PDB file of C-alpha atoms in Angstrom:
ATOM      1  CA  UNK A   1     322.331 215.839 171.069  1.00 40.00           C
ATOM      2  CA  UNK A   2     325.859 214.973 169.917  1.00 41.00           C
ATOM      3  CA  UNK A   3     327.076 216.551 166.785  1.00 41.00           C
ATOM      4  CA  UNK A   4     329.924 215.340 164.407  1.00 42.00           C
ATOM      5  CA  UNK A   5     333.299 217.218 165.134  1.00 41.00           C
ATOM      6  CA  UNK A   6     335.159 218.412 162.037  1.00 39.00           C
ATOM      7  CA  UNK A   7     338.652 216.921 161.620  1.00 40.00           C
ATOM      8  CA  UNK A   8     341.345 219.402 162.405  1.00 37.00           C
ATOM      9  CA  UNK A   9     343.627 220.333 159.425  1.00 38.00           C
ATOM     10  CA  UNK A  10     347.176 221.234 159.289  1.00 41.00           C
ATOM     11  CA  UNK A  11     347.619 224.942 158.803  1.00 41.00           C
ATOM     12  CA  UNK A  12     348.801 224.758 155.266  1.00 39.00           C
ATOM     13  CA  UNK A  13     346.094 222.373 154.267  1.00 39.00           C
ATOM     14  CA  UNK A  14     343.477 224.618 155.977  1.00 38.00           C
ATOM     15  CA  UNK A  15     344.707 227.648 154.142  1.00 35.00           C
ATOM     16  CA  UNK A  16     344.450 225.640 150.780  1.00 34.00           C
ATOM     17  CA  UNK A  17     340.936 224.342 151.572  1.00 36.00           C
ATOM     18  CA  UNK A  18     339.785 227.963 152.345  1.00 36.00           C
ATOM     19  CA  UNK A  19     341.157 229.338 149.234  1.00 38.00           C
ATOM     20  CA  UNK A  20     339.747 226.494 146.999  1.00 37.00           C
ATOM     21  CA  UNK A  21     336.285 226.515 148.457  1.00 40.00           C
ATOM     22  CA  UNK A  22     335.820 230.149 148.581  1.00 37.00           C
ATOM     23  CA  UNK A  23     332.634 230.176 150.594  1.00 36.00           C
ATOM     24  CA  UNK A  24     334.470 229.111 153.681  1.00 34.00           C
ATOM     25  CA  UNK A  25     335.516 231.741 156.305  1.00 36.00           C
ATOM     26  CA  UNK A  26     338.971 231.248 157.838  1.00 34.00           C
ATOM     27  CA  UNK A  27     338.077 233.026 161.065  1.00 37.00           C
ATOM     28  CA  UNK A  28     334.605 231.940 162.531  1.00 34.00           C
ATOM     29  CA  UNK A  29     335.235 233.403 165.902  1.00 37.00           C
ATOM     30  CA  UNK A  30     334.521 230.001 167.434  1.00 39.00           C
ATOM     31  CA  UNK A  31     338.144 228.966 168.090  1.00 41.00           C
ATOM     32  CA  UNK A  32     339.983 225.871 167.184  1.00 41.00           C
ATOM     33  CA  UNK A  33     338.027 222.627 167.631  1.00 43.00           C
ATOM     34  CA  UNK A  34     334.673 224.289 168.340  1.00 46.00           C
ATOM     35  CA  UNK A  35     331.474 222.758 167.064  1.00 55.00           C
ATOM     36  CA  UNK A  36     330.504 224.073 163.708  1.00 55.00           C
ATOM     37  CA  UNK A  37     326.684 224.537 163.742  1.00 61.00           C
ATOM     38  CA  UNK A  38     324.698 222.673 161.105  1.00 67.00           C
ATOM     39  CA  UNK A  39     323.115 224.840 158.401  1.00 77.00           C
ATOM     40  CA  UNK A  40     319.403 225.607 159.052  1.00 85.00           C
ATOM     41  CA  UNK A  41     317.312 226.245 155.934  1.00 88.00           C
ATOM     42  CA  UNK A  42     314.073 228.177 156.294  1.00 90.00           C
ATOM     43  CA  UNK A  43     310.907 226.370 155.016  1.00 89.00           C
ATOM     44  CA  UNK A  44     307.963 228.286 153.438  1.00 88.00           C
ATOM     45  CA  UNK A  45     305.581 225.343 152.760  1.00 90.00           C
ATOM     46  CA  UNK A  46     301.912 225.882 153.719  1.00 94.00           C
ATOM     47  CA  UNK A  47     300.685 224.549 156.934  1.00 95.00           C
ATOM     48  CA  UNK A  48     298.975 221.117 157.058  1.00 96.00           C
ATOM     49  CA  UNK A  49     295.832 221.202 159.469  1.00 95.00           C
ATOM     50  CA  UNK A  50     297.561 223.872 161.497  1.00 96.00           C
ATOM     51  CA  UNK A  51     301.148 222.320 161.553  1.00 98.00           C
ATOM     52  CA  UNK A  52     303.995 223.751 159.552  1.00 97.00           C
ATOM     53  CA  UNK A  53     307.720 223.197 159.259  1.00 97.00           C
ATOM     54  CA  UNK A  54     309.537 226.482 159.817  1.00 97.00           C
ATOM     55  CA  UNK A  55     313.097 225.244 159.114  1.00 96.00           C
ATOM     56  CA  UNK A  56     315.183 222.126 158.566  1.00 96.00           C
ATOM     57  CA  UNK A  57     318.629 221.390 159.866  1.00 95.00           C
ATOM     58  CA  UNK A  58     320.787 219.002 157.839  1.00 92.00           C
ATOM     59  CA  UNK A  59     324.426 218.964 158.652  1.00 89.00           C
ATOM     60  CA  UNK A  60     326.918 219.372 155.827  1.00 76.00           C
ATOM     61  CA  UNK A  61     329.651 216.798 155.406  1.00 55.00           C
ATOM     62  CA  UNK A  62     332.753 217.725 157.469  1.00 41.00           C
ATOM     63  CA  UNK A  63     335.774 218.353 155.090  1.00 42.00           C
ATOM     64  CA  UNK A  64     339.069 216.345 155.354  1.00 39.00           C
ATOM     65  CA  UNK A  65     342.135 217.212 153.215  1.00 41.00           C
ATOM     66  CA  UNK A  66     342.702 214.929 150.153  1.00 42.00           C
ATOM     67  CA  UNK A  67     345.021 215.424 147.431  1.00 46.00           C
ATOM     68  CA  UNK A  68     343.506 216.333 144.168  1.00 41.00           C
ATOM     69  CA  UNK A  69     344.437 215.486 140.622  1.00 47.00           C
ATOM     70  CA  UNK A  70     345.959 218.902 140.354  1.00 42.00           C
ATOM     71  CA  UNK A  71     349.447 219.359 142.008  1.00 44.00           C
ATOM     72  CA  UNK A  72     349.298 221.661 145.074  1.00 40.00           C
ATOM     73  CA  UNK A  73     345.570 221.613 145.476  1.00 40.00           C
ATOM     74  CA  UNK A  74     343.349 219.740 147.869  1.00 39.00           C
ATOM     75  CA  UNK A  75     339.634 219.032 147.901  1.00 38.00           C
ATOM     76  CA  UNK A  76     337.163 218.142 150.674  1.00 37.00           C
ATOM     77  CA  UNK A  77     335.752 214.720 151.142  1.00 39.00           C
ATOM     78  CA  UNK A  78     332.886 213.910 153.243  1.00 42.00           C
ATOM     79  CA  UNK A  79     333.502 212.693 156.792  1.00 40.00           C
ATOM     80  CA  UNK A  80     331.206 209.906 157.884  1.00 41.00           C
ATOM     81  CA  UNK A  81     330.513 209.846 161.557  1.00 47.00           C
ATOM     82  CA  UNK A  82     328.551 206.983 163.050  1.00 54.00           C
ATOM     83  CA  UNK A  83     325.679 207.681 165.462  1.00 72.00           C
ATOM     84  CA  UNK A  84     323.207 210.628 165.446  1.00 87.00           C
ATOM     85  CA  UNK A  85     322.475 212.071 161.963  1.00 90.00           C
ATOM     86  CA  UNK A  86     322.118 215.580 163.352  1.00 92.00           C
ATOM     87  CA  UNK A  87     318.990 215.928 161.028  1.00 95.00           C
ATOM     88  CA  UNK A  88     316.168 217.908 162.633  1.00 96.00           C
ATOM     89  CA  UNK A  89     313.126 220.127 161.834  1.00 97.00           C
ATOM     90  CA  UNK A  90     311.539 223.075 163.726  1.00 97.00           C
ATOM     91  CA  UNK A  91     307.733 223.122 163.644  1.00 98.00           C
ATOM     92  CA  UNK A  92     304.809 225.269 164.687  1.00 98.00           C
ATOM     93  CA  UNK A  93     301.488 224.096 165.698  1.00 98.00           C
ATOM     94  CA  UNK A  94     298.670 226.765 165.547  1.00 98.00           C
ATOM     95  CA  UNK A  95     295.066 226.297 166.966  1.00 97.00           C
ATOM     96  CA  UNK A  96     292.636 228.315 165.033  1.00 95.00           C
ATOM     97  CA  UNK A  97     289.653 226.656 166.735  1.00 94.00           C
ATOM     98  CA  UNK A  98     287.510 227.425 169.686  1.00 95.00           C
ATOM     99  CA  UNK A  99     288.625 224.698 172.034  1.00 96.00           C
ATOM    100  CA  UNK A 100     292.024 223.431 173.404  1.00 97.00           C
ATOM    101  CA  UNK A 101     293.282 220.468 171.149  1.00 97.00           C
ATOM    102  CA  UNK A 102     295.913 217.840 171.358  1.00 97.00           C
ATOM    103  CA  UNK A 103     297.769 217.331 168.005  1.00 97.00           C
ATOM    104  CA  UNK A 104     299.603 214.080 167.016  1.00 96.00           C
ATOM    105  CA  UNK A 105     301.871 214.749 163.976  1.00 97.00           C
ATOM    106  CA  UNK A 106     303.734 212.365 161.715  1.00 97.00           C
ATOM    107  CA  UNK A 107     306.903 213.800 160.140  1.00 98.00           C
ATOM    108  CA  UNK A 108     308.451 212.096 157.086  1.00 97.00           C
ATOM    109  CA  UNK A 109     312.292 212.489 156.498  1.00 97.00           C
ATOM    110  CA  UNK A 110     312.690 212.194 152.834  1.00 96.00           C
ATOM    111  CA  UNK A 111     315.083 212.237 149.791  1.00 95.00           C
ATOM    112  CA  UNK A 112     315.058 214.970 147.042  1.00 93.00           C
ATOM    113  CA  UNK A 113     312.869 212.675 145.150  1.00 94.00           C
ATOM    114  CA  UNK A 114     310.267 212.313 148.090  1.00 94.00           C
ATOM    115  CA  UNK A 115     311.283 208.730 149.083  1.00 96.00           C
ATOM    116  CA  UNK A 116     310.595 208.345 152.700  1.00 96.00           C
ATOM    117  CA  UNK A 117     313.769 207.178 154.611  1.00 96.00           C
ATOM    118  CA  UNK A 118     312.161 207.324 157.998  1.00 95.00           C
ATOM    119  CA  UNK A 119     309.501 209.100 160.099  1.00 95.00           C
ATOM    120  CA  UNK A 120     308.774 210.304 163.627  1.00 97.00           C
ATOM    121  CA  UNK A 121     305.577 210.933 165.624  1.00 96.00           C
ATOM    122  CA  UNK A 122     305.080 213.810 167.949  1.00 96.00           C
ATOM    123  CA  UNK A 123     302.307 214.440 170.325  1.00 96.00           C
ATOM    124  CA  UNK A 124     301.778 218.217 171.216  1.00 97.00           C
ATOM    125  CA  UNK A 125     299.223 218.362 174.125  1.00 95.00           C
ATOM    126  CA  UNK A 126     296.728 220.994 175.030  1.00 96.00           C
ATOM    127  CA  UNK A 127     297.354 223.803 172.440  1.00 98.00           C
ATOM    128  CA  UNK A 128     294.838 226.476 173.502  1.00 97.00           C
ATOM    129  CA  UNK A 129     292.412 228.315 171.060  1.00 97.00           C
ATOM    130  CA  UNK A 130     294.256 231.023 169.068  1.00 97.00           C
ATOM    131  CA  UNK A 131     297.595 229.873 170.430  1.00 97.00           C
ATOM    132  CA  UNK A 132     300.683 228.511 168.724  1.00 97.00           C
ATOM    133  CA  UNK A 133     303.413 226.285 170.066  1.00 97.00           C
ATOM    134  CA  UNK A 134     306.790 225.430 168.618  1.00 97.00           C
ATOM    135  CA  UNK A 135     309.040 222.488 168.904  1.00 97.00           C
ATOM    136  CA  UNK A 136     311.765 220.436 167.194  1.00 97.00           C
ATOM    137  CA  UNK A 137     311.571 216.883 165.894  1.00 97.00           C
ATOM    138  CA  UNK A 138     315.050 215.070 165.532  1.00 96.00           C
ATOM    139  CA  UNK A 139     315.495 212.073 163.222  1.00 95.00           C
ATOM    140  CA  UNK A 140     318.313 210.488 165.331  1.00 93.00           C
ATOM    141  CA  UNK A 141     320.145 207.602 163.840  1.00 92.00           C
ATOM    142  CA  UNK A 142     319.413 207.035 160.106  1.00 89.00           C
ATOM    143  CA  UNK A 143     319.216 203.405 159.154  1.00 87.00           C
ATOM    144  CA  UNK A 144     322.361 201.851 157.544  1.00 87.00           C
ATOM    145  CA  UNK A 145     322.193 202.054 153.753  1.00 88.00           C
ATOM    146  CA  UNK A 146     319.394 204.819 153.611  1.00 90.00           C
ATOM    147  CA  UNK A 147     319.722 207.480 150.954  1.00 93.00           C
ATOM    148  CA  UNK A 148     320.667 210.870 152.062  1.00 92.00           C
ATOM    149  CA  UNK A 149     317.746 212.887 153.827  1.00 94.00           C
ATOM    150  CA  UNK A 150     317.150 216.282 152.321  1.00 93.00           C
ATOM    151  CA  UNK A 151     313.788 217.334 153.318  1.00 94.00           C
ATOM    152  CA  UNK A 152     311.163 216.961 156.070  1.00 96.00           C
ATOM    153  CA  UNK A 153     307.522 217.201 155.584  1.00 96.00           C
ATOM    154  CA  UNK A 154     304.152 216.823 157.668  1.00 97.00           C
ATOM    155  CA  UNK A 155     302.710 213.599 156.612  1.00 97.00           C
ATOM    156  CA  UNK A 156     299.663 213.430 158.770  1.00 95.00           C
ATOM    157  CA  UNK A 157     297.871 215.246 161.519  1.00 96.00           C
ATOM    158  CA  UNK A 158     295.271 214.161 163.987  1.00 96.00           C
ATOM    159  CA  UNK A 159     293.835 216.195 166.676  1.00 96.00           C
ATOM    160  CA  UNK A 160     291.296 215.653 169.475  1.00 96.00           C
ATOM    161  CA  UNK A 161     289.871 217.817 172.142  1.00 96.00           C
ATOM    162  CA  UNK A 162     292.542 218.173 174.827  1.00 96.00           C
ATOM    163  CA  UNK A 163     290.096 216.840 177.548  1.00 95.00           C
ATOM    164  CA  UNK A 164     289.425 213.736 175.343  1.00 96.00           C
ATOM    165  CA  UNK A 165     293.074 212.891 174.559  1.00 96.00           C
ATOM    166  CA  UNK A 166     294.309 209.306 175.178  1.00 95.00           C
ATOM    167  CA  UNK A 167     296.408 208.988 178.195  1.00 89.00           C
ATOM    168  CA  UNK A 168     298.852 205.961 178.041  1.00 90.00           C
ATOM    169  CA  UNK A 169     301.445 207.803 180.405  1.00 89.00           C
ATOM    170  CA  UNK A 170     301.578 210.877 182.473  1.00 88.00           C
ATOM    171  CA  UNK A 171     299.427 212.183 185.270  1.00 91.00           C
ATOM    172  CA  UNK A 172     296.316 210.172 185.918  1.00 94.00           C
ATOM    173  CA  UNK A 173     293.237 211.836 184.439  1.00 93.00           C
ATOM    174  CA  UNK A 174     290.547 213.297 186.726  1.00 92.00           C
ATOM    175  CA  UNK A 175     288.391 210.204 185.691  1.00 93.00           C
ATOM    176  CA  UNK A 176     290.734 207.931 187.529  1.00 95.00           C
ATOM    177  CA  UNK A 177     291.293 205.820 184.423  1.00 96.00           C
ATOM    178  CA  UNK A 178     293.438 205.834 181.326  1.00 96.00           C
ATOM    179  CA  UNK A 179     292.274 204.791 177.942  1.00 97.00           C
ATOM    180  CA  UNK A 180     294.235 204.350 174.700  1.00 97.00           C
ATOM    181  CA  UNK A 181     294.416 202.373 171.475  1.00 96.00           C
ATOM    182  CA  UNK A 182     297.499 200.396 170.443  1.00 93.00           C
ATOM    183  CA  UNK A 183     298.911 200.179 166.927  1.00 87.00           C
ATOM    184  CA  UNK A 184     296.948 197.104 166.004  1.00 85.00           C
ATOM    185  CA  UNK A 185     297.592 194.068 164.023  1.00 82.00           C
ATOM    186  CA  UNK A 186     296.809 192.985 160.520  1.00 74.00           C
ATOM    187  CA  UNK A 187     296.559 189.772 158.625  1.00 70.00           C
ATOM    188  CA  UNK A 188     294.753 188.699 155.404  1.00 63.00           C
ATOM    189  CA  UNK A 189     292.652 191.826 155.290  1.00 77.00           C
ATOM    190  CA  UNK A 190     291.548 191.541 159.062  1.00 89.00           C
ATOM    191  CA  UNK A 191     292.509 194.457 161.379  1.00 92.00           C
ATOM    192  CA  UNK A 192     292.488 194.362 165.064  1.00 94.00           C
ATOM    193  CA  UNK A 193     293.207 197.346 167.312  1.00 95.00           C
ATOM    194  CA  UNK A 194     293.274 196.923 171.052  1.00 95.00           C
ATOM    195  CA  UNK A 195     291.517 199.252 173.477  1.00 97.00           C
ATOM    196  CA  UNK A 196     293.306 199.510 176.741  1.00 97.00           C
ATOM    197  CA  UNK A 197     291.850 200.763 180.056  1.00 97.00           C
ATOM    198  CA  UNK A 198     294.033 201.105 183.249  1.00 97.00           C
ATOM    199  CA  UNK A 199     292.688 201.936 186.670  1.00 97.00           C
ATOM    200  CA  UNK A 200     295.235 204.649 187.724  1.00 96.00           C
ATOM    201  CA  UNK A 201     293.010 205.930 190.457  1.00 96.00           C
ATOM    202  CA  UNK A 202     292.709 205.098 194.218  1.00 96.00           C
ATOM    203  CA  UNK A 203     289.346 203.382 194.116  1.00 96.00           C
ATOM    204  CA  UNK A 204     288.021 200.142 192.361  1.00 97.00           C
ATOM    205  CA  UNK A 205     286.700 200.591 188.859  1.00 97.00           C
ATOM    206  CA  UNK A 206     283.742 198.457 187.621  1.00 97.00           C
ATOM    207  CA  UNK A 207     282.946 197.449 184.016  1.00 96.00           C
ATOM    208  CA  UNK A 208     280.356 195.225 182.620  1.00 93.00           C
ATOM    209  CA  UNK A 209     279.746 195.007 178.997  1.00 94.00           C
ATOM    210  CA  UNK A 210     281.128 196.683 175.777  1.00 97.00           C
ATOM    211  CA  UNK A 211     282.738 199.987 175.174  1.00 97.00           C
ATOM    212  CA  UNK A 212     280.373 202.484 173.708  1.00 97.00           C
ATOM    213  CA  UNK A 213     281.645 203.942 170.302  1.00 98.00           C
ATOM    214  CA  UNK A 214     280.966 207.003 168.116  1.00 97.00           C
ATOM    215  CA  UNK A 215     282.483 206.817 164.837  1.00 97.00           C
ATOM    216  CA  UNK A 216     283.684 210.350 163.553  1.00 97.00           C
ATOM    217  CA  UNK A 217     285.142 211.754 160.259  1.00 95.00           C
ATOM    218  CA  UNK A 218     288.056 214.191 159.606  1.00 92.00           C
ATOM    219  CA  UNK A 219     285.799 217.014 161.052  1.00 91.00           C
ATOM    220  CA  UNK A 220     284.829 214.838 164.040  1.00 93.00           C
ATOM    221  CA  UNK A 221     281.311 214.646 162.799  1.00 95.00           C
ATOM    222  CA  UNK A 222     279.240 211.307 163.067  1.00 96.00           C
ATOM    223  CA  UNK A 223     279.923 208.876 160.290  1.00 95.00           C
ATOM    224  CA  UNK A 224     276.703 207.164 159.085  1.00 92.00           C
ATOM    225  CA  UNK A 225     275.974 203.800 157.775  1.00 91.00           C
ATOM    226  CA  UNK A 226     278.342 201.521 159.755  1.00 95.00           C
ATOM    227  CA  UNK A 227     276.922 198.797 161.895  1.00 96.00           C
ATOM    228  CA  UNK A 228     278.736 198.290 165.178  1.00 97.00           C
ATOM    229  CA  UNK A 229     278.521 194.690 166.181  1.00 96.00           C
ATOM    230  CA  UNK A 230     279.294 193.122 169.573  1.00 96.00           C
ATOM    231  CA  UNK A 231     282.011 190.491 169.679  1.00 94.00           C
ATOM    232  CA  UNK A 232     284.904 189.760 167.366  1.00 91.00           C
ATOM    233  CA  UNK A 233     283.144 186.709 166.129  1.00 91.00           C
ATOM    234  CA  UNK A 234     280.788 189.117 164.260  1.00 92.00           C
ATOM    235  CA  UNK A 235     283.667 189.763 162.006  1.00 93.00           C
ATOM    236  CA  UNK A 236     285.948 186.882 162.248  1.00 90.00           C
ATOM    237  CA  UNK A 237     286.735 183.876 164.626  1.00 86.00           C
ATOM    238  CA  UNK A 238     289.893 183.771 166.576  1.00 84.00           C
ATOM    239  CA  UNK A 239     290.501 187.427 167.276  1.00 87.00           C
ATOM    240  CA  UNK A 240     290.639 186.908 170.997  1.00 86.00           C
ATOM    241  CA  UNK A 241     287.529 189.015 171.537  1.00 91.00           C
ATOM    242  CA  UNK A 242     284.803 186.335 171.221  1.00 89.00           C
ATOM    243  CA  UNK A 243     283.899 186.090 175.003  1.00 89.00           C
ATOM    244  CA  UNK A 244     280.446 187.301 176.295  1.00 91.00           C
ATOM    245  CA  UNK A 245     280.381 190.257 178.507  1.00 93.00           C
ATOM    246  CA  UNK A 246     280.494 190.018 182.185  1.00 93.00           C
ATOM    247  CA  UNK A 247     281.161 192.016 185.446  1.00 94.00           C
ATOM    248  CA  UNK A 248     284.641 193.142 185.937  1.00 95.00           C
ATOM    249  CA  UNK A 249     286.244 195.034 188.841  1.00 97.00           C
ATOM    250  CA  UNK A 250     289.543 196.475 188.361  1.00 97.00           C
ATOM    251  CA  UNK A 251     291.659 197.440 191.452  1.00 97.00           C
ATOM    252  CA  UNK A 252     294.029 200.437 191.282  1.00 97.00           C
ATOM    253  CA  UNK A 253     296.815 199.547 188.738  1.00 96.00           C
ATOM    254  CA  UNK A 254     294.847 196.755 186.941  1.00 97.00           C
ATOM    255  CA  UNK A 255     294.106 196.799 183.291  1.00 97.00           C
ATOM    256  CA  UNK A 256     291.258 195.737 180.969  1.00 97.00           C
ATOM    257  CA  UNK A 257     291.327 195.109 177.393  1.00 97.00           C
ATOM    258  CA  UNK A 258     288.798 195.415 174.441  1.00 97.00           C
ATOM    259  CA  UNK A 259     289.204 195.518 170.681  1.00 96.00           C
ATOM    260  CA  UNK A 260     288.034 196.925 167.480  1.00 97.00           C
ATOM    261  CA  UNK A 261     287.900 194.330 164.702  1.00 95.00           C
ATOM    262  CA  UNK A 262     287.093 194.857 160.994  1.00 95.00           C
ATOM    263  CA  UNK A 263     287.971 193.972 157.524  1.00 92.00           C
ATOM    264  CA  UNK A 264     289.021 196.421 154.809  1.00 88.00           C
ATOM    265  CA  UNK A 265     287.529 194.549 152.051  1.00 88.00           C
ATOM    266  CA  UNK A 266     286.678 196.836 149.077  1.00 87.00           C
ATOM    267  CA  UNK A 267     283.927 195.758 146.628  1.00 86.00           C
ATOM    268  CA  UNK A 268     281.088 197.727 145.006  1.00 80.00           C
ATOM    269  CA  UNK A 269     280.399 201.105 146.558  1.00 83.00           C
ATOM    270  CA  UNK A 270     282.427 203.892 148.253  1.00 88.00           C
ATOM    271  CA  UNK A 271     285.125 202.919 150.708  1.00 91.00           C
ATOM    272  CA  UNK A 272     284.637 204.337 154.225  1.00 93.00           C
ATOM    273  CA  UNK A 273     287.641 205.618 156.390  1.00 93.00           C
ATOM    274  CA  UNK A 274     286.939 206.504 160.102  1.00 95.00           C
ATOM    275  CA  UNK A 275     289.882 208.520 161.525  1.00 95.00           C
ATOM    276  CA  UNK A 276     288.460 209.101 164.926  1.00 97.00           C
ATOM    277  CA  UNK A 277     286.486 206.874 167.392  1.00 98.00           C
ATOM    278  CA  UNK A 278     285.010 208.410 170.625  1.00 98.00           C
ATOM    279  CA  UNK A 279     284.944 205.828 173.301  1.00 98.00           C
ATOM    280  CA  UNK A 280     282.963 205.614 176.451  1.00 98.00           C
ATOM    281  CA  UNK A 281     284.268 202.784 178.802  1.00 97.00           C
ATOM    282  CA  UNK A 282     280.830 202.402 180.208  1.00 96.00           C
ATOM    283  CA  UNK A 283     277.671 204.554 180.310  1.00 95.00           C
ATOM    284  CA  UNK A 284     278.331 208.028 181.944  1.00 94.00           C
ATOM    285  CA  UNK A 285     282.090 207.562 181.679  1.00 96.00           C
ATOM    286  CA  UNK A 286     284.359 210.530 180.459  1.00 95.00           C
ATOM    287  CA  UNK A 287     284.690 210.300 176.635  1.00 97.00           C
ATOM    288  CA  UNK A 288     288.271 209.504 175.131  1.00 97.00           C
ATOM    289  CA  UNK A 289     288.844 210.105 171.420  1.00 98.00           C
ATOM    290  CA  UNK A 290     291.334 207.620 169.857  1.00 97.00           C
ATOM    291  CA  UNK A 291     292.761 207.635 166.315  1.00 95.00           C
ATOM    292  CA  UNK A 292     292.967 204.083 164.960  1.00 92.00           C
ATOM    293  CA  UNK A 293     292.395 205.179 161.355  1.00 89.00           C
ATOM    294  CA  UNK A 294     289.647 202.576 160.573  1.00 92.00           C
ATOM    295  CA  UNK A 295     289.909 201.781 156.884  1.00 92.00           C
ATOM    296  CA  UNK A 296     286.579 199.839 156.701  1.00 93.00           C
ATOM    297  CA  UNK A 297     286.469 199.403 152.907  1.00 91.00           C
ATOM    298  CA  UNK A 298     282.870 198.848 151.821  1.00 92.00           C
ATOM    299  CA  UNK A 299     282.075 196.130 154.502  1.00 91.00           C
ATOM    300  CA  UNK A 300     279.904 198.649 156.575  1.00 93.00           C
ATOM    301  CA  UNK A 301     280.660 196.602 159.807  1.00 95.00           C
ATOM    302  CA  UNK A 302     282.835 197.206 162.829  1.00 97.00           C
ATOM    303  CA  UNK A 303     283.157 194.665 165.771  1.00 97.00           C
ATOM    304  CA  UNK A 304     283.927 195.399 169.377  1.00 97.00           C
ATOM    305  CA  UNK A 305     284.894 193.166 171.942  1.00 96.00           C
ATOM    306  CA  UNK A 306     283.539 193.067 175.537  1.00 97.00           C
ATOM    307  CA  UNK A 307     285.857 194.240 178.259  1.00 97.00           C
ATOM    308  CA  UNK A 308     288.092 191.638 179.724  1.00 96.00           C
ATOM    309  CA  UNK A 309     291.129 191.392 181.993  1.00 94.00           C
ATOM    310  CA  UNK A 310     294.308 192.255 180.220  1.00 91.00           C
ATOM    311  CA  UNK A 311     296.459 189.936 182.291  1.00 74.00           C
ATOM    312  CA  UNK A 312     294.189 186.832 182.218  1.00 61.00           C
TER     313      UNK A 312
END
């Protein structure tokens, strides 16, 4: 990661700046022109579902000499350097359960008042029971006009059994197929999330019908009271998932598509949110748990489309 370089000061100006600021040290031991490490602040916030931020790095503005109103004095102005913000957070993921889990963590980069300027999502695969793993999330380039970022927080954590984690990329699972959910689409209260299945193995893969779904709550326990209906038309027309099921053979490298369709209308009753959906591509297939975050409102219904070729 590139870091901003402080401007070099003339010896007299450097001496005046060091004298005026007091907290600066004239001899850092790094030599002229060396990178000055950004300050790292420890964080003691409690963990969120096993994930905690341990420190945050936010570069201080690099000083440049500017005459002050007082004769013979200089003060430091911030030096704006385009490109990478240099802002990052170190985090730790701890698994206190009894099976290996894959974590997906959303980090919010915020101002002092809590306004979110940007966020980043990180997936941490296969954290074993009783173990912890550490990493760093970088903000990168901050959007033009954004307010200064001073804090980083854990906004959301989802975790699924490691052997049921979606696999859009990487090594082909032992099942020979990848299955994952996309980010979805929304319009006028209608929600559609695509389920993608790719044959990444060496043999043909046959499908005929609808994915089998199990709806799970935050503790990955079954959610009751939701009817799973076949076909997008059961929820709304024109979703692209109205076709009836039929036999489908995927050759290696080919992809099929299904979809989850629902409305988030809220009327009388208690709204239902389903964070996890366990998917079987067909009876007997290896389960994959996706995290579409189904905000079903009070409708009590979820539509699922039949498998179809993704490139038709």
